[in-house]
GROMACS .gro file of C-alpha atoms in nm:
model
  317
    1MET     CA    1  -4.322   6.213 -12.726
    2SER     CA    2  -4.461   6.363 -13.025
    3ARG     CA    3  -4.575   6.138 -13.298
    4LEU     CA    4  -4.685   6.473 -13.523
    5ASN     CA    5  -4.298   6.451 -13.774
    6PRO     CA    6  -3.955   6.294 -13.645
    7ALA     CA    7  -3.850   6.657 -13.637
    8SER     CA    8  -4.043   6.739 -13.346
    9SER     CA    9  -3.950   6.416 -13.166
   10ALA     CA   10  -3.616   6.431 -13.193
   11ILE     CA   11  -3.653   6.805 -13.017
   12ALA     CA   12  -3.883   6.639 -12.749
   13PHE     CA   13  -3.598   6.363 -12.749
   14HIS     CA   14  -3.280   6.580 -12.679
   15GLY     CA   15  -3.518   6.854 -12.461
   16ALA     CA   16  -3.483   6.549 -12.188
   17ARG     CA   17  -3.116   6.584 -12.218
   18ARG     CA   18  -3.132   6.946 -12.190
   19GLN     CA   19  -3.366   6.938 -11.923
   20VAL     CA   20  -3.149   6.704 -11.718
   21GLU     CA   21  -2.848   6.918 -11.730
   22LEU     CA   22  -3.116   7.253 -11.666
   23MET     CA   23  -3.176   7.134 -11.308
   24ARG     CA   24  -2.825   7.068 -11.274
   25ARG     CA   25  -2.725   7.461 -11.350
   26VAL     CA   26  -3.035   7.511 -11.142
   27LYS     CA   27  -2.914   7.361 -10.871
   28ARG     CA   28  -2.573   7.451 -10.804
   29LEU     CA   29  -2.743   7.845 -10.816
   30ALA     CA   30  -2.966   7.759 -10.554
   31VAL     CA   31  -2.701   7.638 -10.325
   32LYS     CA   32  -2.487   7.936 -10.365
   33ALA     CA   33  -2.815   8.150 -10.272
   34GLU     CA   34  -2.837   7.947 -10.007
   35ARG     CA   35  -2.507   7.975  -9.893
   36VAL     CA   36  -2.464   8.312  -9.907
   37ALA     CA   37  -2.753   8.355  -9.721
   38THR     CA   38  -2.647   8.125  -9.435
   39GLU     CA   39  -2.370   8.343  -9.383
   40LEU     CA   40  -2.529   8.636  -9.390
   41VAL     CA   41  -2.781   8.590  -9.088
   42ASN     CA   42  -2.560   8.346  -8.927
   43SER     CA   43  -2.345   8.673  -8.843
   44ILE     CA   44  -2.584   8.863  -8.735
   45ALA     CA   45  -2.758   8.609  -8.553
   46LYS     CA   46  -2.423   8.523  -8.387
   47LEU     CA   47  -2.359   8.875  -8.318
   48VAL     CA   48  -2.691   8.929  -8.130
   49ALA     CA   49  -2.644   8.618  -7.968
   50LYS     CA   50  -2.278   8.789  -7.816
   51ASP     CA   51  -2.440   9.080  -7.693
   52GLY     CA   52  -2.709   8.979  -7.566
   53ALA     CA   53  -2.983   9.221  -7.409
   54GLY     CA   54  -2.706   9.534  -7.524
   55VAL     CA   55  -2.724   9.426  -7.893
   56ASN     CA   56  -2.613   9.690  -8.149
   57HIS     CA   57  -2.923   9.699  -8.383
   58ASN     CA   58  -2.788   9.925  -8.636
   59ARG     CA   59  -2.464   9.715  -8.703
   60ALA     CA   60  -2.738   9.435  -8.714
   61LYS     CA   61  -2.964   9.654  -8.937
   62GLN     CA   62  -2.626   9.678  -9.196
   63ILE     CA   63  -2.554   9.358  -9.181
   64LEU     CA   64  -2.897   9.267  -9.292
   65ALA     CA   65  -2.913   9.558  -9.578
   66GLN     CA   66  -2.661   9.293  -9.743
   67LEU     CA   67  -2.892   9.072  -9.820
   68PRO     CA   68  -3.077   9.148 -10.078
   69HIS     CA   69  -2.849   9.350 -10.277
   70VAL     CA   70  -2.593   9.059 -10.205
   71LEU     CA   71  -2.818   8.781 -10.358
   72VAL     CA   72  -2.983   8.986 -10.621
   73ASN     CA   73  -2.668   9.031 -10.735
   74LEU     CA   74  -2.516   8.625 -10.707
   75ILE     CA   75  -2.871   8.563 -10.878
   76TYR     CA   76  -2.856   8.810 -11.167
   77GLU     CA   77  -2.495   8.674 -11.264
   78GLU     CA   78  -2.559   8.356 -11.232
   79LEU     CA   79  -2.931   8.397 -11.407
   80ARG     CA   80  -2.719   8.532 -11.763
   81ASP     CA   81  -2.502   8.196 -11.758
   82ILE     CA   82  -2.799   7.976 -11.750
   83LEU     CA   83  -2.955   8.200 -11.978
   84ALA     CA   84  -2.648   8.187 -12.231
   85TRP     CA   85  -2.626   7.811 -12.191
   86SER     CA   86  -3.032   7.735 -12.253
   87ARG     CA   87  -3.045   7.966 -12.560
   88THR     CA   88  -2.718   7.802 -12.694
   89ALA     CA   89  -2.848   7.430 -12.601
   90ALA     CA   90  -3.160   7.503 -12.772
   91LEU     CA   91  -2.971   7.600 -13.071
   92ARG     CA   92  -2.823   7.304 -13.124
   93THR     CA   93  -3.124   7.069 -13.063
   94LEU     CA   94  -3.257   7.221 -13.377
   95ILE     CA   95  -2.945   7.203 -13.544
   96LEU     CA   96  -2.967   6.797 -13.438
   97SER     CA   97  -3.303   6.760 -13.515
   98MET     CA   98  -3.440   6.973 -13.786
   99PRO     CA   99  -3.285   6.850 -14.165
  100GLU     CA  100  -3.074   7.009 -14.334
  101LEU     CA  101  -3.364   7.065 -14.594
  102MET     CA  102  -3.593   7.262 -14.322
  103ARG     CA  103  -3.271   7.461 -14.153
  104GLN     CA  104  -3.237   7.580 -14.527
  105ARG     CA  105  -3.572   7.707 -14.567
  106VAL     CA  106  -3.533   7.906 -14.238
  107ILE     CA  107  -3.234   8.019 -14.382
  108ALA     CA  108  -3.369   8.156 -14.702
  109GLN     CA  109  -3.670   8.302 -14.576
  110ASN     CA  110  -3.465   8.457 -14.260
  111MET     CA  111  -3.240   8.619 -14.580
  112GLY     CA  112  -3.570   8.702 -14.746
  113VAL     CA  113  -3.471   8.490 -15.054
  114THR     CA  114  -3.791   8.371 -15.262
  115GLU     CA  115  -3.908   8.050 -15.313
  116SER     CA  116  -3.788   8.085 -15.701
  117ARG     CA  117  -3.443   8.119 -15.575
  118HIS     CA  118  -3.408   7.863 -15.323
  119ALA     CA  119  -3.287   7.590 -15.507
  120ARG     CA  120  -3.050   7.756 -15.693
  121LEU     CA  121  -2.890   7.905 -15.337
  122PHE     CA  122  -2.805   7.552 -15.203
  123GLU     CA  123  -2.701   7.417 -15.466
  124ARG     CA  124  -2.374   7.222 -15.387
  125GLU     CA  125  -2.200   7.442 -15.637
  126PRO     CA  126  -2.136   7.812 -15.589
  127ARG     CA  127  -2.291   8.089 -15.754
  128GLU     CA  128  -2.118   8.424 -15.790
  129GLU     CA  129  -2.396   8.585 -15.494
  130PHE     CA  130  -2.330   8.339 -15.248
  131PRO     CA  131  -1.992   8.252 -15.321
  132PHE     CA  132  -1.956   7.962 -15.030
  133ASP     CA  133  -2.159   7.638 -15.057
  134LEU     CA  134  -2.424   7.643 -14.761
  135PHE     CA  135  -2.367   7.333 -14.580
  136ASP     CA  136  -2.229   7.214 -14.315
  137GLU     CA  137  -2.027   7.416 -14.085
  138GLU     CA  138  -2.175   7.719 -14.283
  139LEU     CA  139  -2.517   7.602 -14.290
  140ASN     CA  140  -2.516   7.585 -13.929
  141ARG     CA  141  -2.371   7.918 -13.908
  142LEU     CA  142  -2.564   8.110 -14.086
  143PHE     CA  143  -2.856   7.924 -13.889
  144ARG     CA  144  -2.691   8.041 -13.565
  145GLU     CA  145  -2.647   8.413 -13.684
  146LEU     CA  146  -2.975   8.492 -13.900
  147VAL     CA  147  -3.190   8.293 -13.758
  148PHE     CA  148  -3.064   8.321 -13.357
  149PRO     CA  149  -2.853   8.640 -13.308
  150PRO     CA  150  -2.748   8.691 -12.983
  151PRO     CA  151  -3.032   8.849 -12.753
  152PRO     CA  152  -2.991   9.220 -12.691
  153GLU     CA  153  -2.943   9.325 -12.375
  154GLU     CA  154  -3.299   9.460 -12.311
  155GLN     CA  155  -3.479   9.110 -12.401
  156ILE     CA  156  -3.135   8.972 -12.135
  157ASN     CA  157  -3.270   9.133 -11.897
  158ARG     CA  158  -3.658   9.102 -11.947
  159ILE     CA  159  -3.661   8.766 -11.955
  160ILE     CA  160  -3.407   8.770 -11.599
  161PHE     CA  161  -3.654   9.021 -11.446
  162GLY     CA  162  -4.040   8.858 -11.605
  163THR     CA  163  -4.082   8.768 -11.219
  164ASP     CA  164  -4.106   8.951 -10.902
  165TRP     CA  165  -3.846   8.727 -10.742
  166ALA     CA  166  -3.597   9.019 -10.674
  167ASN     CA  167  -3.844   9.178 -10.464
  168ARG     CA  168  -3.932   8.805 -10.272
  169ILE     CA  169  -3.537   8.836 -10.228
  170ALA     CA  170  -3.553   9.156 -10.057
  171SER     CA  171  -3.843   9.047  -9.859
  172ILE     CA  172  -3.688   8.768  -9.700
  173SER     CA  173  -3.481   9.008  -9.510
  174ARG     CA  174  -3.807   9.044  -9.247
  175LEU     CA  175  -3.733   8.708  -9.132
  176ALA     CA  176  -3.405   8.810  -8.990
  177ASP     CA  177  -3.517   9.121  -8.847
  178PRO     CA  178  -3.282   9.185  -8.562
  179HIS     CA  179  -3.566   9.294  -8.317
  180LEU     CA  180  -3.726   8.929  -8.355
  181LEU     CA  181  -3.319   8.781  -8.325
  182GLY     CA  182  -3.326   8.989  -8.010
  183THR     CA  183  -3.651   8.828  -7.857
  184THR     CA  184  -3.499   8.523  -7.931
  185VAL     CA  185  -3.189   8.653  -7.724
  186ALA     CA  186  -3.359   8.755  -7.426
  187ILE     CA  187  -3.618   8.458  -7.396
  188GLY     CA  188  -3.291   8.248  -7.393
  189LEU     CA  189  -3.100   8.512  -7.099
  190ALA     CA  190  -3.409   8.516  -6.903
  191GLN     CA  191  -3.368   8.072  -6.893
  192GLY     CA  192  -3.043   8.156  -6.843
  193LYS     CA  193  -2.927   7.910  -7.185
  194THR     CA  194  -2.554   7.968  -7.244
  195GLN     CA  195  -2.449   8.200  -7.564
  196GLN     CA  196  -2.425   7.812  -7.758
  197GLU     CA  197  -2.746   7.729  -7.657
  198ILE     CA  198  -2.879   8.099  -7.776
  199ILE     CA  199  -2.739   8.048  -8.088
  200ARG     CA  200  -2.903   7.690  -8.185
  201ASP     CA  201  -3.205   7.848  -8.133
  202LEU     CA  202  -3.185   8.096  -8.389
  203LEU     CA  203  -3.069   7.836  -8.636
  204PRO     CA  204  -3.474   7.782  -8.721
  205ILE     CA  205  -3.497   8.182  -8.787
  206VAL     CA  206  -3.159   8.126  -9.027
  207GLY     CA  207  -3.248   7.833  -9.163
  208ASN     CA  208  -3.571   7.996  -9.288
  209VAL     CA  209  -3.400   8.266  -9.486
  210ALA     CA  210  -3.188   8.022  -9.599
  211SER     CA  211  -3.479   7.770  -9.756
  212SER     CA  212  -3.638   8.077  -9.866
  213ALA     CA  213  -3.356   8.226 -10.098
  214LYS     CA  214  -3.273   7.894 -10.248
  215ARG     CA  215  -3.639   7.822 -10.320
  216ILE     CA  216  -3.664   8.119 -10.473
  217ALA     CA  217  -3.310   8.105 -10.672
  218ARG     CA  218  -3.435   7.750 -10.823
  219THR     CA  219  -3.757   7.843 -10.880
  220VAL     CA  220  -3.602   8.188 -11.104
  221GLY     CA  221  -3.348   7.945 -11.243
  222VAL     CA  222  -3.641   7.721 -11.422
  223HIS     CA  223  -3.801   8.006 -11.526
  224VAL     CA  224  -3.553   8.146 -11.735
  225GLY     CA  225  -3.400   7.854 -11.823
  226HIS     CA  226  -3.753   7.761 -11.996
  227GLU     CA  227  -3.851   8.118 -12.119
  228VAL     CA  228  -3.531   8.145 -12.292
  229GLN     CA  229  -3.580   7.853 -12.503
  230MET     CA  230  -3.896   7.930 -12.579
  231THR     CA  231  -3.810   8.259 -12.750
  232ALA     CA  232  -3.566   8.057 -12.946
  233TRP     CA  233  -3.842   7.815 -13.084
  234ASP     CA  234  -4.069   8.178 -13.155
  235GLU     CA  235  -3.805   8.291 -13.380
  236LEU     CA  236  -3.908   8.009 -13.601
  237GLY     CA  237  -4.213   8.183 -13.617
  238ASP     CA  238  -4.503   7.983 -13.865
  239MET     CA  239  -4.241   7.692 -13.868
  240VAL     CA  240  -4.372   7.590 -13.491
  241ILE     CA  241  -4.761   7.521 -13.480
  242GLY     CA  242  -4.763   7.461 -13.091
  243TYR     CA  243  -4.591   7.278 -12.826
  244GLU     CA  244  -4.574   6.966 -12.646
  245LEU     CA  245  -4.565   6.946 -12.214
  246HIS     CA  246  -4.355   6.681 -12.056
  247HIS     CA  247  -4.340   6.544 -11.683
  248PRO     CA  248  -4.044   6.374 -11.600
  249PRO     CA  249  -4.170   6.112 -11.317
  250ASN     CA  250  -4.032   6.201 -10.977
  251PRO     CA  251  -4.110   6.153 -10.587
  252GLY     CA  252  -4.275   6.511 -10.558
  253GLU     CA  253  -4.489   6.490 -10.835
  254ARG     CA  254  -4.832   6.661 -10.887
  255TRP     CA  255  -5.148   6.479 -11.030
  256TRP     CA  256  -5.217   6.772 -11.275
  257HIS     CA  257  -4.905   6.792 -11.406
  258VAL     CA  258  -4.877   6.431 -11.442
  259ASP     CA  259  -5.242   6.469 -11.586
  260ARG     CA  260  -5.088   6.687 -11.870
  261ASP     CA  261  -4.802   6.467 -11.984
  262LYS     CA  262  -4.809   6.515 -12.389
  263ASN     CA  263  -5.060   6.779 -12.406
  264VAL     CA  264  -5.012   6.991 -12.725
  265TYR     CA  265  -5.123   7.318 -12.665
  266TYR     CA  266  -5.168   7.478 -13.054
  267LYS     CA  267  -5.100   7.843 -13.136
  268GLU     CA  268  -5.407   7.835 -13.333
  269PRO     CA  269  -5.696   7.542 -13.182
  270GLN     CA  270  -5.931   7.375 -13.285
  271ALA     CA  271  -6.279   7.282 -13.173
  272GLY     CA  272  -6.167   7.027 -12.938
  273GLN     CA  273  -5.760   7.153 -12.919
  274LEU     CA  274  -5.592   7.307 -12.650
  275GLY     CA  275  -5.482   7.670 -12.655
  276LEU     CA  276  -5.158   7.871 -12.536
  277PHE     CA  277  -5.379   8.020 -12.253
  278ASP     CA  278  -5.446   7.709 -12.096
  279MET     CA  279  -5.041   7.635 -12.132
  280PRO     CA  280  -4.844   7.592 -11.810
  281ARG     CA  281  -4.499   7.765 -11.905
  282PRO     CA  282  -4.269   7.586 -11.582
  283PRO     CA  283  -4.276   7.661 -11.315
  284LEU     CA  284  -4.622   7.876 -11.400
  285GLU     CA  285  -4.907   7.726 -11.398
  286PRO     CA  286  -5.104   7.809 -11.703
  287LEU     CA  287  -5.292   8.185 -11.723
  288ASN     CA  288  -5.637   7.970 -11.779
  289PRO     CA  289  -5.724   7.935 -11.387
  290GLU     CA  290  -5.934   7.638 -11.498
  291ALA     CA  291  -5.685   7.480 -11.610
  292ARG     CA  292  -5.560   7.385 -11.276
  293PRO     CA  293  -5.726   7.278 -10.972
  294ALA     CA  294  -5.911   7.585 -10.736
  295GLY     CA  295  -5.682   7.730 -10.492
  296THR     CA  296  -5.365   7.572 -10.606
  297PRO     CA  297  -5.045   7.845 -10.608
  298ALA     CA  298  -4.987   8.047 -10.939
  299VAL     CA  299  -4.572   7.880 -10.888
  300ALA     CA  300  -4.538   7.497 -10.903
  301PHE     CA  301  -4.242   7.540 -10.700
  302ASN     CA  302  -4.005   7.256 -10.808
  303CYS     CA  303  -4.155   7.171 -11.102
  304LEU     CA  304  -4.009   6.945 -11.389
  305CYS     CA  305  -4.180   7.003 -11.645
  306TYR     CA  306  -4.051   7.112 -11.985
  307ILE     CA  307  -4.190   7.183 -12.333
  308SER     CA  308  -4.068   7.112 -12.670
  309PRO     CA  309  -4.223   7.316 -13.008
  310LEU     CA  310  -4.395   7.108 -13.260
  311LEU     CA  311  -4.287   7.173 -13.622
  312SER     CA  312  -4.544   7.205 -13.936
  313ALA     CA  313  -4.600   6.896 -14.133
  314GLU     CA  314  -4.568   7.153 -14.364
  315TYR     CA  315  -4.224   7.215 -14.319
  316THR     CA  316  -4.064   6.876 -14.269
  317ALA     CA  317  -4.246   6.724 -14.519
   0.00000   0.00000   0.00000
């Protein structure tokens, strides 16, 4: 964890706990997407296997056409829940990690309070223009409302549809093309297979669709969860001087992700420091192609890395 100051280290510590809960929620989303895709494609497979050479392709296509619509709606609603939870979790992390004086300064800045009035604003005795004691519940309420107001709908949709996952969901329908399924059935009939045997032959096609839906849902879930946290860190303005990358050990880890663990990426990098152009935004790899091995994809599927903000010593002193 960061040793720049205790608040940054505390945020990183709570980040590990957030990541565990985020992955649990993302897994639930992925399982739901997989189940829905399996049910729809299974219905097509059974229809094709039942009708054999006389299959009604129009009916099969009608069922298939439901797949993108149903999956996109399901994933979208789940992503909204993940987004809301992730933003709340990020805010709670800051309240738990930032010293009271630091939260006071952030609130004062957002209220347009000058340094000369800052001390008066947060004195224990209420002032006429601020008829309440700005501590504990009231301090946290102001911190939430002034610094982290609920995001507008436009911002929510921009985060959710920040990648092309909806188009990728539409593209997996081609994996269950009724003509492809029909060809598999025709071959099975020519070989004298029973209906049950033919359905078993169709299972790999069903599995490809379901696993693709699961992978897409899992990837976009992680991306949305992390991006909304990044918007929360951005609300702190120049209080955040950079970010630290964390890589939890896992069986499928990539060697270059292991090497990045505890890397610090600065907003205004000095000589020898890494900048935001070099920083991944999990599960997305860095914009700088030289910051990852040549030929590796821009999206790191199943990536468990996460980012925590580094706070300026000026604010934590």
